XYZ file of C-alpha atoms in Angstrom:
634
model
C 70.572 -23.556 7.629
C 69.476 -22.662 4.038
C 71.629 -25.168 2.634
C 70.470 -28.276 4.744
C 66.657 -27.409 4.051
C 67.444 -27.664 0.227
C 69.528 -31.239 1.071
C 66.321 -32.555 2.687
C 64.221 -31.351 0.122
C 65.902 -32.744 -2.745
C 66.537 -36.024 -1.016
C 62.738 -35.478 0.004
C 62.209 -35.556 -4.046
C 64.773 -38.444 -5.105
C 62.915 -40.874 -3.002
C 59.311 -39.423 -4.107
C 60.709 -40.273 -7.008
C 62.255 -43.796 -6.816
C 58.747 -44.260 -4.733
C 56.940 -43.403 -8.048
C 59.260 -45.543 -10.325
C 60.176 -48.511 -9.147
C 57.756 -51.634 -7.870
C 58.667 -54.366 -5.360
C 59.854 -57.648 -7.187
C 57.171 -59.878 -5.639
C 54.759 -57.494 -6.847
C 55.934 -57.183 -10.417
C 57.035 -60.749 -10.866
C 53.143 -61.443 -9.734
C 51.749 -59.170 -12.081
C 53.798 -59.818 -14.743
C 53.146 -63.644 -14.095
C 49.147 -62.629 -14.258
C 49.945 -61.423 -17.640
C 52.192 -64.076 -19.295
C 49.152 -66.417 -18.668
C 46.169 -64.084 -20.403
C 45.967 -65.189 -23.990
C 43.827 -62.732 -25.259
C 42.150 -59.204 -23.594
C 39.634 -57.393 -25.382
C 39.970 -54.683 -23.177
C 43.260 -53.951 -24.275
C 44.062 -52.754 -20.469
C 46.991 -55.425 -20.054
C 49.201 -54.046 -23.077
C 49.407 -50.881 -21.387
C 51.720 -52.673 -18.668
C 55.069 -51.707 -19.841
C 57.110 -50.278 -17.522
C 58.011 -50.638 -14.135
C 56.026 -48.337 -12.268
C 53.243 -51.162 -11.557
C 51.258 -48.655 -9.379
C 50.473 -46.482 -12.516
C 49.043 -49.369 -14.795
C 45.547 -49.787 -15.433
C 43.351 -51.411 -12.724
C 46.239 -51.797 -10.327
C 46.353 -49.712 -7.091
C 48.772 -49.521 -4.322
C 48.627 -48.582 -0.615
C 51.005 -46.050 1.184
C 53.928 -48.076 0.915
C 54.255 -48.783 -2.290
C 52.844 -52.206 -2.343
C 50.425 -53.211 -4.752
C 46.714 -53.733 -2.894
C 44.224 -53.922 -5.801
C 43.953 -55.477 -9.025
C 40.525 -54.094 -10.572
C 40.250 -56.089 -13.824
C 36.243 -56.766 -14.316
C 34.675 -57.697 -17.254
C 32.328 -54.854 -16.825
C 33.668 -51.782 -16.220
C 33.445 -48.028 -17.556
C 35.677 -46.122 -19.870
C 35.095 -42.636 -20.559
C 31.586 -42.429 -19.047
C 30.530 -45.574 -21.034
C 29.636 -49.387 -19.956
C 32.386 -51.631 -21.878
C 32.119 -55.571 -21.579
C 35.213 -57.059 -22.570
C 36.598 -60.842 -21.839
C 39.838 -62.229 -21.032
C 41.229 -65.744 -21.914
C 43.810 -67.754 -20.166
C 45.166 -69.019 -17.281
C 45.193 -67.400 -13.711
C 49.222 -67.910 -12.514
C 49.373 -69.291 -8.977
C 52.175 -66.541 -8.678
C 49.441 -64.061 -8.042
C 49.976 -65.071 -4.121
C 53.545 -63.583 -4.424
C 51.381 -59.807 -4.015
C 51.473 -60.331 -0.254
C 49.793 -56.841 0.132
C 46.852 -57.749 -1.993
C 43.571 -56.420 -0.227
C 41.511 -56.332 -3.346
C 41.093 -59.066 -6.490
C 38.530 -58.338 -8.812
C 38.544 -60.609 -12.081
C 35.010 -61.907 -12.247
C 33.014 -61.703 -15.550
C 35.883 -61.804 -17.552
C 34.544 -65.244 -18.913
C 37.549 -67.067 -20.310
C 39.950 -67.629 -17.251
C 40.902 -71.025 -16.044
C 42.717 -72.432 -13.156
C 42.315 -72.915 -9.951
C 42.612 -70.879 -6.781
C 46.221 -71.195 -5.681
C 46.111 -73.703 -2.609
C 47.907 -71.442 -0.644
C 45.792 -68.312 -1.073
C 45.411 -68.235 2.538
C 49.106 -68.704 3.604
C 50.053 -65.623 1.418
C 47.697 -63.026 0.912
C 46.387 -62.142 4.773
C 45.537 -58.831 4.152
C 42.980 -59.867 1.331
C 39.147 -58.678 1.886
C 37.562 -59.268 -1.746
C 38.011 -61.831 -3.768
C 35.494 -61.879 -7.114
C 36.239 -64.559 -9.447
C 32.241 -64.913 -10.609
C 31.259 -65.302 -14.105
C 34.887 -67.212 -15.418
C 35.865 -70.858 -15.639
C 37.657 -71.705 -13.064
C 37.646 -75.485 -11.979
C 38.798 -77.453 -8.889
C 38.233 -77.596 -5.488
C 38.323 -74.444 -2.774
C 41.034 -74.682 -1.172
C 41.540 -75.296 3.112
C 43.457 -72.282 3.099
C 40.508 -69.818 2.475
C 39.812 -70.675 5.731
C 43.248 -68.503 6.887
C 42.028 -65.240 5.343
C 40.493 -63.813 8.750
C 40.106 -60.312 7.029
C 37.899 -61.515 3.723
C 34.432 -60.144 4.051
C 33.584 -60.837 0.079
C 34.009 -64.235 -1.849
C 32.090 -64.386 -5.209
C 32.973 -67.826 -6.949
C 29.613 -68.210 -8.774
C 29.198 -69.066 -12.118
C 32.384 -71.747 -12.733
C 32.985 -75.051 -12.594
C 34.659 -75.456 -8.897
C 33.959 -78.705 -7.677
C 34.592 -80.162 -4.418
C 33.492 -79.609 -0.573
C 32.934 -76.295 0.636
C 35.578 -76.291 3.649
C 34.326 -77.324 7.154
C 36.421 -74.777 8.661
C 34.812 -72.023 6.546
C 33.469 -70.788 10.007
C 35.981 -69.063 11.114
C 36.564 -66.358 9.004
C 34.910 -64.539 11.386
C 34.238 -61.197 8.875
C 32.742 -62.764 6.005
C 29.499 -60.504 4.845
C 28.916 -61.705 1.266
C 29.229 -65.413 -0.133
C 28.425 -66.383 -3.419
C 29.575 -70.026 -4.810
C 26.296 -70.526 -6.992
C 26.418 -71.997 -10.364
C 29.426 -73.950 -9.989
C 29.674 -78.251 -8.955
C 30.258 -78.372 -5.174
C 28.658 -81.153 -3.554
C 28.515 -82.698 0.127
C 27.107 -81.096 2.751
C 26.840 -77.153 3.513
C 29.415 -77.035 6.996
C 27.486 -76.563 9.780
C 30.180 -74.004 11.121
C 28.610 -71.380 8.269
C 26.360 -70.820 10.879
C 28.760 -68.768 12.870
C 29.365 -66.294 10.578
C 27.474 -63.965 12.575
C 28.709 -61.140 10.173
C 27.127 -62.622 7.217
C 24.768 -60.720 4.983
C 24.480 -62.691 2.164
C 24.646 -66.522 1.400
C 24.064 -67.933 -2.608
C 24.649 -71.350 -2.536
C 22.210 -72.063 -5.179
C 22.492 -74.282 -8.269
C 24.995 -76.845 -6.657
C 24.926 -80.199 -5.934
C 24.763 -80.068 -2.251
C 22.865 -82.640 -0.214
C 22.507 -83.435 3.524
C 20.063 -80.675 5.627
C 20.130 -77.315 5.948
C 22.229 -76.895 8.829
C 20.314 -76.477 12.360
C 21.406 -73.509 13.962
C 20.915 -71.511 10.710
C 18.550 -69.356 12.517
C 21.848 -67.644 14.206
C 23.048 -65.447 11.372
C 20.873 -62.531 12.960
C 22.746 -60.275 10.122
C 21.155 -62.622 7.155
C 19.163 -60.995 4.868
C 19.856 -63.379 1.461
C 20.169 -66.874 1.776
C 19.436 -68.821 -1.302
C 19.705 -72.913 -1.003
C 17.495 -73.623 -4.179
C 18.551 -76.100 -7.026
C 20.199 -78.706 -5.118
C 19.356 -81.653 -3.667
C 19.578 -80.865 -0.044
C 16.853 -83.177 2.434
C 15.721 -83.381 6.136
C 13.331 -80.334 7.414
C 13.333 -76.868 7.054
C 15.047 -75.718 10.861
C 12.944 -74.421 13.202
C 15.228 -71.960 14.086
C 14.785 -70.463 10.163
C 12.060 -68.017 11.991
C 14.888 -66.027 13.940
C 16.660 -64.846 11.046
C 15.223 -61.071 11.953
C 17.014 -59.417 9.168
C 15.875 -61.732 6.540
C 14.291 -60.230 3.060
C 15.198 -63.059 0.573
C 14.406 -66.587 1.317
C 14.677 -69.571 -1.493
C 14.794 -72.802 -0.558
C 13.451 -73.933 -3.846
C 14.603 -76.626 -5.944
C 15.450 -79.392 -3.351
C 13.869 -82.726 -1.838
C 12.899 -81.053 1.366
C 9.953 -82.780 3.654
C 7.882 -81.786 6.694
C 5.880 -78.807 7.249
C 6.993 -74.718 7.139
C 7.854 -73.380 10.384
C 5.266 -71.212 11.979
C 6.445 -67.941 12.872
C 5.476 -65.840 15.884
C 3.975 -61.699 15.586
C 7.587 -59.488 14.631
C 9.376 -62.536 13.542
C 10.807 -62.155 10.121
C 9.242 -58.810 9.732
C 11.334 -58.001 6.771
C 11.025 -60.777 4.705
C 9.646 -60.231 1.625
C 10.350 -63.001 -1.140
C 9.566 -66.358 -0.145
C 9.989 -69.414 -2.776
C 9.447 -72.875 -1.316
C 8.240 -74.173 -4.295
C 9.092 -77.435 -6.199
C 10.123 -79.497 -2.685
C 8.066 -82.384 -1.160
C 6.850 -80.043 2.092
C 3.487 -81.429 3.763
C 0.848 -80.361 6.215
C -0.853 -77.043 6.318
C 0.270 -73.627 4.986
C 0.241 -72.241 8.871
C -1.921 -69.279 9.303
C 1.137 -67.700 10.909
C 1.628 -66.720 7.290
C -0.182 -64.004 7.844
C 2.235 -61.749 10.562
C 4.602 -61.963 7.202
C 3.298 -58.815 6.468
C 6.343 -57.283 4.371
C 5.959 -60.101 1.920
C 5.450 -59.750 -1.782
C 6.167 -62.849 -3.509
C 5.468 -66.044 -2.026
C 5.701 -69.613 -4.077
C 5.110 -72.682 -2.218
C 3.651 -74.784 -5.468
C 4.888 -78.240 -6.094
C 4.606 -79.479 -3.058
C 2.305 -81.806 -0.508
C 0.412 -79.185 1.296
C -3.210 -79.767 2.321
C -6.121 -78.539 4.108
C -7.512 -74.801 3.475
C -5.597 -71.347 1.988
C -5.606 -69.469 5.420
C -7.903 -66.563 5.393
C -4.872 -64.920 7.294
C -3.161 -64.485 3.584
C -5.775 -61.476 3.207
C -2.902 -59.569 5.912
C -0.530 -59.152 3.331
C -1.514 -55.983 1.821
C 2.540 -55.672 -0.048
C 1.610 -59.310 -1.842
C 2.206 -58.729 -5.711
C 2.734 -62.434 -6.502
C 1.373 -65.782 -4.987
C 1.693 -69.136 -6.618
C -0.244 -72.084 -4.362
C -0.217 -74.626 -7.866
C 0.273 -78.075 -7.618
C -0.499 -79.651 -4.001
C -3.243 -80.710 -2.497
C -5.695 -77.683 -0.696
C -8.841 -77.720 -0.640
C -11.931 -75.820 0.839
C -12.564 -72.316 -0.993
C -11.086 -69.501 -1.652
C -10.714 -67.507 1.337
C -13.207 -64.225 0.663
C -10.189 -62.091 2.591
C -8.198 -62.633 -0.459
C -9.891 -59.512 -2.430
C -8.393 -57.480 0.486
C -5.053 -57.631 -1.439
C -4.917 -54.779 -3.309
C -1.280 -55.281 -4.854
C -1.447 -58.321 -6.323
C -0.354 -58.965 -10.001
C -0.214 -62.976 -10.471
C -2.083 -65.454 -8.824
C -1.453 -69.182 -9.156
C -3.937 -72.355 -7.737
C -4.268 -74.663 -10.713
C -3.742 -78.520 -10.186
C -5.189 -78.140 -6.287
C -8.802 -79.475 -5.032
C -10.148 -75.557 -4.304
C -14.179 -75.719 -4.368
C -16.346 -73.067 -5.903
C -18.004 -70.900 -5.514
C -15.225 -67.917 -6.935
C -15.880 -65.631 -4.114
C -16.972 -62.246 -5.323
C -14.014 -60.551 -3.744
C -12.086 -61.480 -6.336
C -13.350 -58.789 -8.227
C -11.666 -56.348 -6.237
C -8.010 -57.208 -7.500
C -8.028 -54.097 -9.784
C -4.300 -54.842 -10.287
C -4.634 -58.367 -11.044
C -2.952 -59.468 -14.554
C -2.383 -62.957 -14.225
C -4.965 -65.618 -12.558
C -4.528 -69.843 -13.197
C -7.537 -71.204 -11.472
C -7.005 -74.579 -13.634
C -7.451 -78.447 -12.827
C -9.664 -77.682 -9.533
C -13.116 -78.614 -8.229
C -14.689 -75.034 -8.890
C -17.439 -76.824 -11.053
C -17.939 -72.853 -12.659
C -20.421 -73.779 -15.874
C -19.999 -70.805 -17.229
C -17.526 -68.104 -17.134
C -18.627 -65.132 -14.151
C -18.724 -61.912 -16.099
C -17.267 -59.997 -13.556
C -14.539 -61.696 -13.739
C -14.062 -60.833 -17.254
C -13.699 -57.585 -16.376
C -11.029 -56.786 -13.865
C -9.502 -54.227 -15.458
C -5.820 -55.196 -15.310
C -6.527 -59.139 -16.249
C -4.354 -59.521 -19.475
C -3.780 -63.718 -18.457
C -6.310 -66.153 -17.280
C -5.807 -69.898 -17.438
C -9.385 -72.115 -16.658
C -8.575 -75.211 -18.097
C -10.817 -78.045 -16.263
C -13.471 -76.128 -14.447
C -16.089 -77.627 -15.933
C -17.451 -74.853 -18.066
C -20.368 -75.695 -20.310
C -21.649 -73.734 -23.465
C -20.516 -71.454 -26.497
C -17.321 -68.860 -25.277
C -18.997 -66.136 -24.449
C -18.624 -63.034 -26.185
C -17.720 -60.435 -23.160
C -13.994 -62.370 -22.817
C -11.455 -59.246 -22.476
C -10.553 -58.456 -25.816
C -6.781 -57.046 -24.264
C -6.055 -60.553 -23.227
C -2.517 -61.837 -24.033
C -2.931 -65.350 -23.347
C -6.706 -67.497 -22.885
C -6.560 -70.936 -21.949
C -10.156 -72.841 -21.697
C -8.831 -76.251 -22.398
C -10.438 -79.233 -20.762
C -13.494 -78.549 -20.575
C -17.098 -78.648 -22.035
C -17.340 -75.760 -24.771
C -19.569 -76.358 -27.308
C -20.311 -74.999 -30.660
C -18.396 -73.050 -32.759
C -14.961 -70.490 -32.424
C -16.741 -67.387 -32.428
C -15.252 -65.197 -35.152
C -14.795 -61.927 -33.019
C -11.836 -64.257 -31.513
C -10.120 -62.480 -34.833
C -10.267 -59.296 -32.812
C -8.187 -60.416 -30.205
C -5.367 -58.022 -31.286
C -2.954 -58.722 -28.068
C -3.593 -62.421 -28.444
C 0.003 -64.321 -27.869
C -1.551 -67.756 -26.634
C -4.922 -69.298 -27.276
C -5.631 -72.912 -25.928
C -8.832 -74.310 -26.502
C -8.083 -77.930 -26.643
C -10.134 -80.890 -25.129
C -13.794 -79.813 -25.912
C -16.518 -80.034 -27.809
C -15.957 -77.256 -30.626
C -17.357 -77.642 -33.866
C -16.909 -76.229 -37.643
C -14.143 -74.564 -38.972
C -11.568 -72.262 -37.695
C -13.057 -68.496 -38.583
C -11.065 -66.858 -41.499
C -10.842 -64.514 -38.772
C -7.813 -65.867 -37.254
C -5.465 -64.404 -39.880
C -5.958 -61.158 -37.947
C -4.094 -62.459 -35.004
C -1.004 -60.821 -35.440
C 1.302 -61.527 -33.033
C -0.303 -64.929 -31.803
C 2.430 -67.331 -30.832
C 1.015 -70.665 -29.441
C -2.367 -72.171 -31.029
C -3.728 -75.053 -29.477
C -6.858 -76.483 -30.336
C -6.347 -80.257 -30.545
C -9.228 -82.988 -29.599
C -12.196 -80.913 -30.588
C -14.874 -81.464 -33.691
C -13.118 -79.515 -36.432
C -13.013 -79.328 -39.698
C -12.502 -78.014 -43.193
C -9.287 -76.390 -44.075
C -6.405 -75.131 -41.559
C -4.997 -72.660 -44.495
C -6.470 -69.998 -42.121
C -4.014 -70.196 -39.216
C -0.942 -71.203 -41.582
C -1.865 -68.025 -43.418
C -1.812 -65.653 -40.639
C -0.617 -62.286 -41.004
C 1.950 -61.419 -38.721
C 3.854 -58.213 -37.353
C 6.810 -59.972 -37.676
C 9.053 -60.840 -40.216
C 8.204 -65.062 -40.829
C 5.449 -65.174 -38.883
C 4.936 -65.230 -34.755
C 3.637 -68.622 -34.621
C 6.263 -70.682 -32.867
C 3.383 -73.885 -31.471
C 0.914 -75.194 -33.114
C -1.303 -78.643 -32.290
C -4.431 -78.901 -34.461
C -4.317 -83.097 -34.016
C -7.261 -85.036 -33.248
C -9.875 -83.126 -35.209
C -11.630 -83.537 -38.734
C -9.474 -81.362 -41.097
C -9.311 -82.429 -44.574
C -7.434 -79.388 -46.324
C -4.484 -77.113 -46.381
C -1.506 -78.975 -45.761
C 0.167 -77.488 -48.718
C 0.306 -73.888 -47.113
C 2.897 -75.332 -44.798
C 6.187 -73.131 -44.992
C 4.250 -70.897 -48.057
C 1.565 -68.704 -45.629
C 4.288 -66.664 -44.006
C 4.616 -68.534 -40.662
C 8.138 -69.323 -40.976
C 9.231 -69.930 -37.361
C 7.242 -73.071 -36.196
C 8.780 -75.239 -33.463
C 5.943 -77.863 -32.611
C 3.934 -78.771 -35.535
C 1.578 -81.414 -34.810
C -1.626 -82.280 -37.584
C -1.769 -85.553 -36.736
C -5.044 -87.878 -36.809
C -7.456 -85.603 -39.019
C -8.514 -86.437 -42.588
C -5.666 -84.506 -44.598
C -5.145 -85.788 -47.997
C -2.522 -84.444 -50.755
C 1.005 -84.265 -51.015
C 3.626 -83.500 -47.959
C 4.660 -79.787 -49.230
C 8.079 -79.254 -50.331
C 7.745 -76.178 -48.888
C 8.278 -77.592 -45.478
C 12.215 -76.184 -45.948
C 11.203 -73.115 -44.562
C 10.545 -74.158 -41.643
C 14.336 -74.178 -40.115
C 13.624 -73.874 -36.576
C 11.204 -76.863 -36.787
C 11.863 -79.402 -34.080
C 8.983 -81.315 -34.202
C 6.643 -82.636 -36.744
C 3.223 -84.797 -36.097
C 1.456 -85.712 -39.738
C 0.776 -89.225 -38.596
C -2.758 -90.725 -38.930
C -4.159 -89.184 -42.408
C -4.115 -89.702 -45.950
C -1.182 -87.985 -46.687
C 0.508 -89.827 -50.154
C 3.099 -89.009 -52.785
C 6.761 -89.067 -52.365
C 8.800 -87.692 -49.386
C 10.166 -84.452 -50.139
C 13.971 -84.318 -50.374
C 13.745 -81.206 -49.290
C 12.774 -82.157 -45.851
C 16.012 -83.024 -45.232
C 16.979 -79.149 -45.262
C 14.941 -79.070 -41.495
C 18.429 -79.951 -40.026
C 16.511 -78.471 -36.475
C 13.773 -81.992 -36.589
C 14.223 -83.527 -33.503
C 10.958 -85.516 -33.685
C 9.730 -86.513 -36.994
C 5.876 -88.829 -36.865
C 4.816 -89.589 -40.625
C 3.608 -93.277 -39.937
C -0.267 -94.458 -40.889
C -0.553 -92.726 -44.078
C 0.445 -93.614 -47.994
C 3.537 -92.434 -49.019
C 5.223 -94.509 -51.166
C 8.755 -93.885 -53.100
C 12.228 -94.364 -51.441
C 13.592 -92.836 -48.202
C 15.544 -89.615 -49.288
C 19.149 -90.585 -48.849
C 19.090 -86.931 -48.145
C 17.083 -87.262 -44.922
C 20.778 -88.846 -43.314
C 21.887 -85.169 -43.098
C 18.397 -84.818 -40.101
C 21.478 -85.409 -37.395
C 19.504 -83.554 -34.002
C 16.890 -86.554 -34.911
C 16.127 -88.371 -32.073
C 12.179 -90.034 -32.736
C 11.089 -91.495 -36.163
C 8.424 -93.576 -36.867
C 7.628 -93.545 -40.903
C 5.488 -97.320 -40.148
C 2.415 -98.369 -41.812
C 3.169 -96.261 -45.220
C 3.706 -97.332 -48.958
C 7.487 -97.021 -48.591
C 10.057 -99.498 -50.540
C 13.872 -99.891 -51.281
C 16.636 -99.862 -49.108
C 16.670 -97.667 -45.755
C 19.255 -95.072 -46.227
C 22.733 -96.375 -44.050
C 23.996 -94.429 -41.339
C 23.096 -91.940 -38.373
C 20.500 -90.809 -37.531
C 18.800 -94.056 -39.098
C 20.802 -96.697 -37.359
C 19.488 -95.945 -33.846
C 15.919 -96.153 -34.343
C 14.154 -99.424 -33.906
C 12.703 -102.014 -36.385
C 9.146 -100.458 -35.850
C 10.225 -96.839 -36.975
C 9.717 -98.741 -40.602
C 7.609 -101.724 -40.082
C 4.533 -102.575 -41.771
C 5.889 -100.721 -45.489
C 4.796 -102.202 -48.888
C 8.915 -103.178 -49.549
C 11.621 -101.944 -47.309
C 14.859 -103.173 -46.495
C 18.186 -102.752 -44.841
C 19.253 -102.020 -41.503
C 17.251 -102.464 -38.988
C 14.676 -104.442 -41.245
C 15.836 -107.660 -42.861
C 18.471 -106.950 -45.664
C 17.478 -106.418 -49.164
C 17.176 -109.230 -51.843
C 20.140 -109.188 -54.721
């Protein structure tokens, strides 16, 4: 009896062992396959899959029998307690289908794989419940055969360059919970069998090129509680039935060509939803005061649109809001006085509407309120309300044409981070205490009535990245805002429009007052005489330059040509005079000249960029010639 226990133990062990050692062909030839195709792996994972015992390599896992049921290859994973990002490059092997066990594939961020899903990915893999492929570059279309793998509850395709129809028959596999197939090139129309996926949690079908409606019965996906449509070009209505989704939290329908009005909703219908973006569509009618049972909501963006009528005092019911954005459509009436009732919110959004004052006082309850764009309505304010100049959290208000009269007054915050008073009536001069403005990043005060010179003042404003005061009364030098001390090495300024004013100085502290990192540099129809600074070289990320309509004279700096970033370049009604810079043929990104109405002679340097602007990018000179002007004399 002793003897045959030790026979079955040792046999016991022998196959334990062969178990352990040995790897079914399809399985290795599929692996090994996956292999031969990667190029490169930064991870290093795949040269650690020597020898046969496939269960034992690195991200591979195998069920009871042996059989290979997981490969775990992500981009991101963790070694020794540690995040590591690593990529691989090559070509995903069709043989991968040979791993009929698979349950598991996991490849996504890896960022350099190509190739397409193996057609017959259904046929051969039925046990397979997550496939992640996201963040790659895999092309083609998806293949009929995903439609076979009735187990898959996972698909994430997003962010790759499939193309193609997303299958009708994607309906029936029945245990789908999470889709994502955003960021890729599908078109046609989003199957209207999705809509019995009753299992399905999560739907990102955003940033496609899908068109047709969103399908009808949408509504029947009681287990929904993503779905994200936005960035395509989908049409029709938004479904009525869009109000039973019960489970819903995320809703963005954004980004499409969508028309009609938004369903009303009835008391405990979409009780969870909480993000709403609607924005950016061609939606009409009234924002329906059913709004208001939405009471878990706390973003909702329905600007860019074709609403009218009044903001429902009902909004004042959604005590979670942190965020609404209302800009761009056509409301009118006031501002309901229930909107100081919401205590959460951070950003609030009505420019470009038809809003009537007066600002109800409520307002100046939003002790959390940071951001507030009240621009382009019919508030009719004259002068700034004080109290509104003091809500304590208000680091970003926008009140560009509201018909505000008078000097800036002096009780602005001074923690604001951006100020824009454009378009309207302000008169006088920049008060110098502006200088104090410490947290300054954006200051607009184009379009008014502002007179003198820009306080020396403004070199205090340390971190201030856009400065916009075009179409005012100013004058004297601008050395004060190219010399700006900054907090950053070259300068913060990255925009900066002082056109349409009365300057007649400074020009030559372009590229030498520190400000190094210009983008948008427009001076254009003041009085500026001099030279054009050779100094302008240090501007590299300069993409666009406005000197047009001054005295400006002299020679064209050479190096110019060193702003290889100048996409724009506008030099035309002053007096330089000299030769082109044959140098200036190296300004490749160029896409807009106009150097018309100078002093300029000789022959137009040959080649790109030169050859595809017009005859009036150099008419109206003293003597140049050469393609596209006449050619010159002998």
């Amino acid at each position: 009896m002793g003897s045959q226990v030790l026979w079955f133990l040792v046999l016991l062990t022998l196959t334990t062992i062969c178990k352990s050692k040995s790897c079914h062909p399809n399985d290795l030839k599929g692996l090994q396959d996956f292999k031969a195709g990667i190029r490169s792996d930064t991870s290093g994972r795949l040269s650690k899959w020597k020898k046969q015992d496939c269960c034992k390599w690195e991200g591979i896992s195998c069920n009871e029998a042996g059989r290979v049921a997981s490969i775990i290859l992500p981009g991101l994973y963790t070694s020794d307690g540690a995040p590591v990002q690593s990529t691989m490059v090559g070509e995903l092997s069709p043989s991968i289908t040979l791993i009929d066990f698979l349950e598991v594939i996991d490849i996504g961020e890896l960022g350099g794989l190509t190739g397409k899903i193996p057609t017959s990915i259904g046929l051969h893999l039925p046990h397979l419940r997550k496939l992640n492929f996201l963040g790659n570059q895999f092309t083609g279309a998806l293949p009929e055969s995903i439609c076979k793998l009735s187990k898959l509850e996972e698909m994430y395709l997003q962010e790759n360059v499939f193309s193609g129809f997303v299958p009708s028959c994607i309906g029936g596999v029945k245990n789908l919970r999470r889709v994502g197939v955003h960021s890729n090139k599908l078109s046609g129309v989003i199957p209207e069998s999705i809509t019995r996926l009753t299992n399905l949690e999560s739907l990102c079908l955003q940033d496609n090129f899908f068109t047709g409606i969103i399908p009808e019965n949408i509504g029947n996906l009681q287990e929904l509680k993503e779905l994200d449509l936005s960035k395509n070009s989908l049409t029709g209505i938004i479904p009525r039935s869009i109000v039973k989704l019960n489970s819903i939290s995320i809703l963005y329908l954004n980004a499409n060509q969508l028309e009609g009005e938004i369903p009303p909703s009835k008391p405990g219908q979409l009780s969870s939803l909480s993000f709403i973006r609607l924005q950016n569509n061609r939606l009409s009618g009234m924002i329906p005061s059913s709004i208001g049972y939405l009471t878990s909501l706390q973003r909702l963006s329905l600007a860019n649109n074709q609403l009218k009528g009044s903001i429902p005092s009902s909004l004042g019911n959604l005590k979670s809001l942190t965020e609404l954005y209302l800009s761009n459509n056509q409301l009118s009436g006031q501002l309901p006085r229930s909107i100081g009732g919401l205590s959460e919110l951070l950003f609030l959004s009505i420019s470009h509407n038809m809003i009537e004052g007066p600002l109800p006082g409520e307002i100046s309850s939003l002790s959390n309120l940071q951001s507030l764009n009240l621009s382009f309505n019919n508030l009719n304010m004259s002068t700034i309300p004080k109290w509104l100049m003091q809500l304590p959290s208000l680091s970003r208000i926008y009140l560009a044409g509201c018909e505000i009269h008078g000097e800036i007054p002096e009780y602005i915050a001074k923690s604001l981070l951006e100020l824009d008073l454009s378009a309207n009536h302000l008169s006088g001069r920049i008060p110098a205490w502006i200088g104090s403005l410490s947290r300054l990043y954006s200051l607009n005060l184009s379009k008014n009535k502002l007179v003198s010179e820009i306080p020396t003042t403004f070199t205090n404003l340390e971190i201030l990245g856009v400065l916009d005061l075009h179409s005012n009364k100013l004058e004297g030098s601008v050395d004060a805002v190219l010399q700006m001390k900054s907090k950053f090495v070259g300068g913060s300024l990255t925009y900066l429009d002082l056109s349409d004013n009365s300057f007649s100085s400074g020009v030559e502290q372009i590229g030498v007052g520190g400000q190094e990192h210009i983008q948008h540099l427009n001076l254009s129809h003041n009085f500026l005489k001099g030279r054009f600074p050779t100094s302008i070289e240090t501007l590299k990320s300069l993409e666009t330059l406005d000197l047009s309509h001054n005295g400006l004279g002299s020679y064209l700096p050479i190096s110019l040509a060193n702003v290889t970033a100048l996409e724009k370049l506008m030099l035309h009604k002053n007096q330089f005079t000299g030769r082109i810079p044959e140098e200036f043929l190296k300004l490749k990104n160029l896409k807009e000249l106009n150097l018309s109405d100078n002093l300029l002679e000789g022959k137009i340097p040959y080649g790109k960029p030169f050859l595809d602007f017009p005859q009036s990018s150099f008419s109206r000179n003293r003597g140049l010639c050469g393609k596209p002007l006449p050619p010159c004399k002998s």
